[in-house]
Amino acid sequence: MCGRFAFFSPSEAVLRVFDVEDMPELKARYNIAPTTQGPVVREVEPGTRPLETMRWGLVPFWAKDEKIGNRMINARAETLGEKPAFRNAYKKHRCLVVASGFYEWRKTGNGKQPYFIARPDGDPIGMAGLWESWRPKGADEETEPLLTCTIVTKEANASIVDLHDRMPAILNPDDFATWLDPKKTDKEELHDLLDRAGKSVMTFHPISKAVNSPKNEGTDLIEPVA
């Protein structure tokens, strides 16, 4: 699974990796937690990729209560087309959740030790995601919709499987356009794309347990500890 991530990449790296049309000023975040805002790239119009923020925790368009999103932070790649909560978004609303790295916890004799996981070259990663637009029942079209997202996960690759058996589906930049294109609806093509996602080598190191509290922020959260 993926329950926490960070975003602190420079604008130049985000523009280069994601080819976004609009790069707003975003504050560096070292402890992005469920129900808070995180950076997302989606295709609003053909060939147009803005970077924006959405609340983490998908609220399906048909939901009666937005609180359902609290438990929809991850979506298993293996069952995207089957689960009612994700089926519509998988078909029409795919996105990239942008991160500089993410966190995972390894069980130890003294509880759980957190680790920070990132690319060896420091480039930002594009985690396969789904997004939805939701309005309360009875709301009119002038009501600002709530935009939410979830992170797609799959089996962990060889470089981090010792930490956890799941990881975000990190897409290859060459596959970004296919994943974001809402006209791409062939399930076999999308399945193949997710199948080859997340195979890049990742590096990790132990960090302070201060990351356990979403109230904590700052660069010290990603610093290695003994």
Coordinates of C-alpha atoms in Angstrom, one line a residue:
M1 CA 0.0 0.0 0.0
C2 CA 1.0 3.7 0.1
G3 CA -0.1 5.7 3.1
R4 CA 2.2 8.7 3.0
F5 CA 4.3 10.5 0.5
A6 CA 6.4 13.6 -0.1
F7 CA 6.7 16.3 -2.7
F8 CA 9.6 18.7 -2.8
S9 CA 10.9 18.4 -6.3
P10 CA 12.0 21.6 -8.1
S11 CA 9.7 23.0 -10.8
E12 CA 12.4 22.3 -13.5
A13 CA 12.3 18.6 -12.7
V14 CA 8.5 18.4 -12.7
L15 CA 8.3 20.3 -16.0
R16 CA 10.9 18.0 -17.6
V17 CA 9.5 14.7 -16.4
F18 CA 5.7 15.4 -16.7
D19 CA 5.6 17.9 -19.6
V20 CA 2.9 19.8 -17.7
E21 CA 1.3 22.9 -19.2
D22 CA 0.8 24.8 -16.0
M23 CA 3.1 24.7 -13.0
P24 CA 1.7 26.5 -10.0
E25 CA 3.7 27.5 -6.9
L26 CA 3.5 24.6 -4.6
K27 CA 4.9 24.5 -1.1
A28 CA 7.3 21.6 -0.4
R29 CA 5.5 18.9 1.6
Y30 CA 7.3 16.1 3.4
N31 CA 4.4 14.3 5.0
I32 CA 1.4 14.2 2.7
A33 CA -1.3 12.1 4.4
P34 CA -4.7 10.8 3.4
T35 CA -7.5 13.5 3.3
T36 CA -5.0 16.2 2.6
Q37 CA -4.1 17.9 -0.7
G38 CA -1.5 16.4 -3.0
P39 CA -0.2 17.3 -6.5
V40 CA -1.9 15.6 -9.4
V41 CA -1.5 15.7 -13.2
R42 CA -4.5 14.9 -15.4
E43 CA -5.5 15.6 -19.0
V44 CA -8.2 18.2 -18.9
E45 CA -8.3 18.7 -22.7
P46 CA -6.5 16.7 -25.4
G47 CA -2.8 17.4 -25.1
T48 CA -3.2 19.7 -22.0
R49 CA -1.7 18.6 -18.7
P50 CA -2.1 21.0 -15.8
L51 CA -0.6 20.2 -12.4
E52 CA -3.1 20.8 -9.7
T53 CA -3.9 19.6 -6.2
M54 CA -6.6 17.1 -5.1
R55 CA -7.7 15.6 -1.8
W56 CA -6.2 12.2 -1.3
G57 CA -9.0 9.6 -0.8
L58 CA -11.3 9.0 -3.7
V59 CA -15.0 9.9 -3.4
P60 CA -17.0 8.1 -6.1
F61 CA -19.4 10.4 -8.0
W62 CA -22.3 8.3 -6.7
A63 CA -21.3 8.5 -3.0
K64 CA -23.8 9.8 -0.5
D65 CA -21.1 11.0 1.9
E66 CA -17.6 12.3 1.2
K67 CA -16.3 10.4 4.2
I68 CA -16.1 7.3 2.1
G69 CA -12.9 8.8 0.7
N70 CA -11.2 8.2 4.0
R71 CA -10.8 4.5 3.2
M72 CA -10.2 4.9 -0.6
I73 CA -6.6 6.1 -0.5
N74 CA -5.3 3.1 -2.5
A75 CA -6.7 1.0 -5.4
R76 CA -5.3 -2.4 -6.2
A77 CA -4.2 -2.6 -9.8
E78 CA -5.4 -6.2 -10.0
T79 CA -9.1 -5.3 -9.4
L80 CA -9.5 -1.8 -10.8
G81 CA -12.1 -2.9 -13.4
E82 CA -14.1 -4.9 -10.9
K83 CA -14.6 -2.6 -7.8
P84 CA -17.6 -0.3 -8.1
A85 CA -15.7 2.5 -6.3
F86 CA -13.0 2.6 -8.9
R87 CA -14.6 1.2 -12.1
N88 CA -15.8 4.6 -13.5
A89 CA -12.6 6.4 -12.7
Y90 CA -10.4 3.6 -14.2
K91 CA -12.3 4.0 -17.4
K92 CA -12.6 7.8 -17.7
H93 CA -10.6 9.6 -15.0
R94 CA -7.0 8.4 -14.8
C95 CA -4.2 10.7 -13.4
L96 CA -0.7 10.8 -12.1
V97 CA 0.0 11.5 -8.5
V98 CA 3.3 13.4 -8.4
A99 CA 5.8 12.6 -5.6
S100 CA 9.4 13.0 -4.8
G101 CA 9.3 9.8 -2.8
F102 CA 7.0 7.8 -0.5
Y103 CA 7.1 6.1 2.8
E104 CA 6.8 2.5 4.0
W105 CA 7.0 0.8 7.4
R106 CA 8.9 -2.4 8.1
K107 CA 7.9 -4.6 11.1
T108 CA 10.6 -4.9 13.7
G109 CA 10.9 -6.2 17.2
N110 CA 10.3 -2.6 18.5
G111 CA 7.2 -1.9 16.4
K112 CA 7.5 -0.5 12.9
Q113 CA 10.5 1.3 11.4
P114 CA 9.6 3.9 8.7
Y115 CA 11.7 4.2 5.5
F116 CA 11.8 6.9 2.8
I117 CA 11.8 5.4 -0.8
A118 CA 12.8 7.4 -3.9
R119 CA 14.5 7.1 -7.3
P120 CA 18.3 6.9 -7.1
D121 CA 18.6 10.0 -9.4
G122 CA 16.2 12.0 -7.3
D123 CA 13.8 12.7 -10.1
P124 CA 10.1 12.9 -9.2
I125 CA 7.9 9.9 -9.8
G126 CA 4.5 9.6 -11.4
M127 CA 2.3 7.2 -9.4
A128 CA -0.7 5.8 -11.4
G129 CA -3.8 7.4 -9.9
L130 CA -7.6 7.8 -10.4
W131 CA -9.6 10.9 -9.8
E132 CA -13.3 11.8 -9.4
S133 CA -15.4 14.9 -9.2
W134 CA -18.1 14.8 -6.4
R135 CA -21.0 17.1 -5.3
P136 CA -23.4 16.5 -2.5
K137 CA -26.8 15.1 -3.4
G138 CA -29.1 18.0 -4.5
A139 CA -26.2 20.4 -5.1
D140 CA -26.6 22.6 -8.2
E141 CA -24.0 22.9 -11.0
E142 CA -22.7 26.1 -9.5
T143 CA -21.5 24.2 -6.4
E144 CA -17.8 23.8 -6.5
P145 CA -17.1 20.1 -6.9
L146 CA -14.8 18.2 -4.6
L147 CA -11.8 16.7 -6.6
T148 CA -10.3 13.6 -5.0
C149 CA -7.8 11.0 -6.0
T150 CA -6.5 7.6 -5.1
I151 CA -3.1 5.9 -5.7
V152 CA -3.0 2.6 -7.6
T153 CA -0.8 -0.1 -6.0
K154 CA 0.7 -3.4 -7.1
E155 CA 3.1 -6.1 -5.9
A156 CA 6.4 -4.6 -4.7
N157 CA 9.4 -5.0 -7.0
A158 CA 12.6 -6.8 -6.1
S159 CA 14.3 -3.6 -4.8
I160 CA 11.8 -3.0 -2.0
V161 CA 9.9 -6.2 -1.4
D162 CA 11.8 -6.7 1.9
L163 CA 10.1 -3.6 3.2
H164 CA 6.5 -4.4 2.1
D165 CA 4.7 -6.6 -0.3
R166 CA 2.9 -3.7 -2.0
M167 CA 4.0 -0.4 -3.6
P168 CA 2.6 2.4 -5.8
A169 CA 2.3 1.6 -9.5
I170 CA 5.1 4.0 -10.6
L171 CA 4.6 4.6 -14.4
N172 CA 7.4 4.9 -16.9
P173 CA 7.3 8.5 -18.4
D174 CA 6.8 6.9 -21.9
D175 CA 3.5 5.6 -20.6
F176 CA 2.2 8.8 -19.1
A177 CA 0.3 9.9 -22.3
T178 CA -1.5 6.5 -22.6
W179 CA -2.5 6.4 -19.0
L180 CA -3.8 10.0 -19.0
D181 CA -5.7 9.8 -22.3
P182 CA -9.4 9.2 -21.4
K183 CA -10.0 7.9 -24.9
K184 CA -7.8 4.9 -24.1
T185 CA -10.3 2.4 -22.7
D186 CA -8.8 -1.0 -23.9
K187 CA -8.6 -3.0 -20.7
E188 CA -5.8 -5.2 -22.0
E189 CA -3.7 -2.2 -23.0
L190 CA -4.1 -0.6 -19.6
H191 CA -3.5 -3.9 -17.8
D192 CA -0.2 -4.3 -19.7
L193 CA 0.8 -0.7 -18.9
L194 CA 0.3 -1.3 -15.1
D195 CA 2.0 -4.7 -15.4
R196 CA 5.2 -3.0 -16.5
A197 CA 4.9 -0.2 -14.0
G198 CA 6.9 -0.1 -10.8
K199 CA 9.9 -2.1 -12.1
S200 CA 12.4 0.7 -11.7
V201 CA 15.1 0.3 -9.0
M202 CA 14.3 2.3 -6.0
T203 CA 16.5 3.3 -3.0
F204 CA 15.5 3.5 0.6
H205 CA 16.8 4.3 4.0
P206 CA 15.4 4.4 7.6
I207 CA 14.1 7.7 8.9
S208 CA 12.8 9.1 12.1
K209 CA 9.5 7.9 13.5
A210 CA 8.4 11.5 13.6
V211 CA 6.9 10.8 10.2
N212 CA 4.3 8.7 11.9
S213 CA 2.4 11.8 12.9
P214 CA 0.9 13.8 10.0
K215 CA 1.3 16.9 12.1
N216 CA 5.0 16.8 11.6
E217 CA 6.6 18.4 8.5
G218 CA 10.1 19.4 7.3
T219 CA 13.2 18.1 5.6
D220 CA 14.3 16.2 8.8
L221 CA 11.6 13.6 8.1
I222 CA 13.6 12.2 5.1
E223 CA 17.0 12.3 6.7
P224 CA 18.6 8.9 7.3
V225 CA 18.8 7.6 10.9
A226 CA 21.0 4.9 12.3

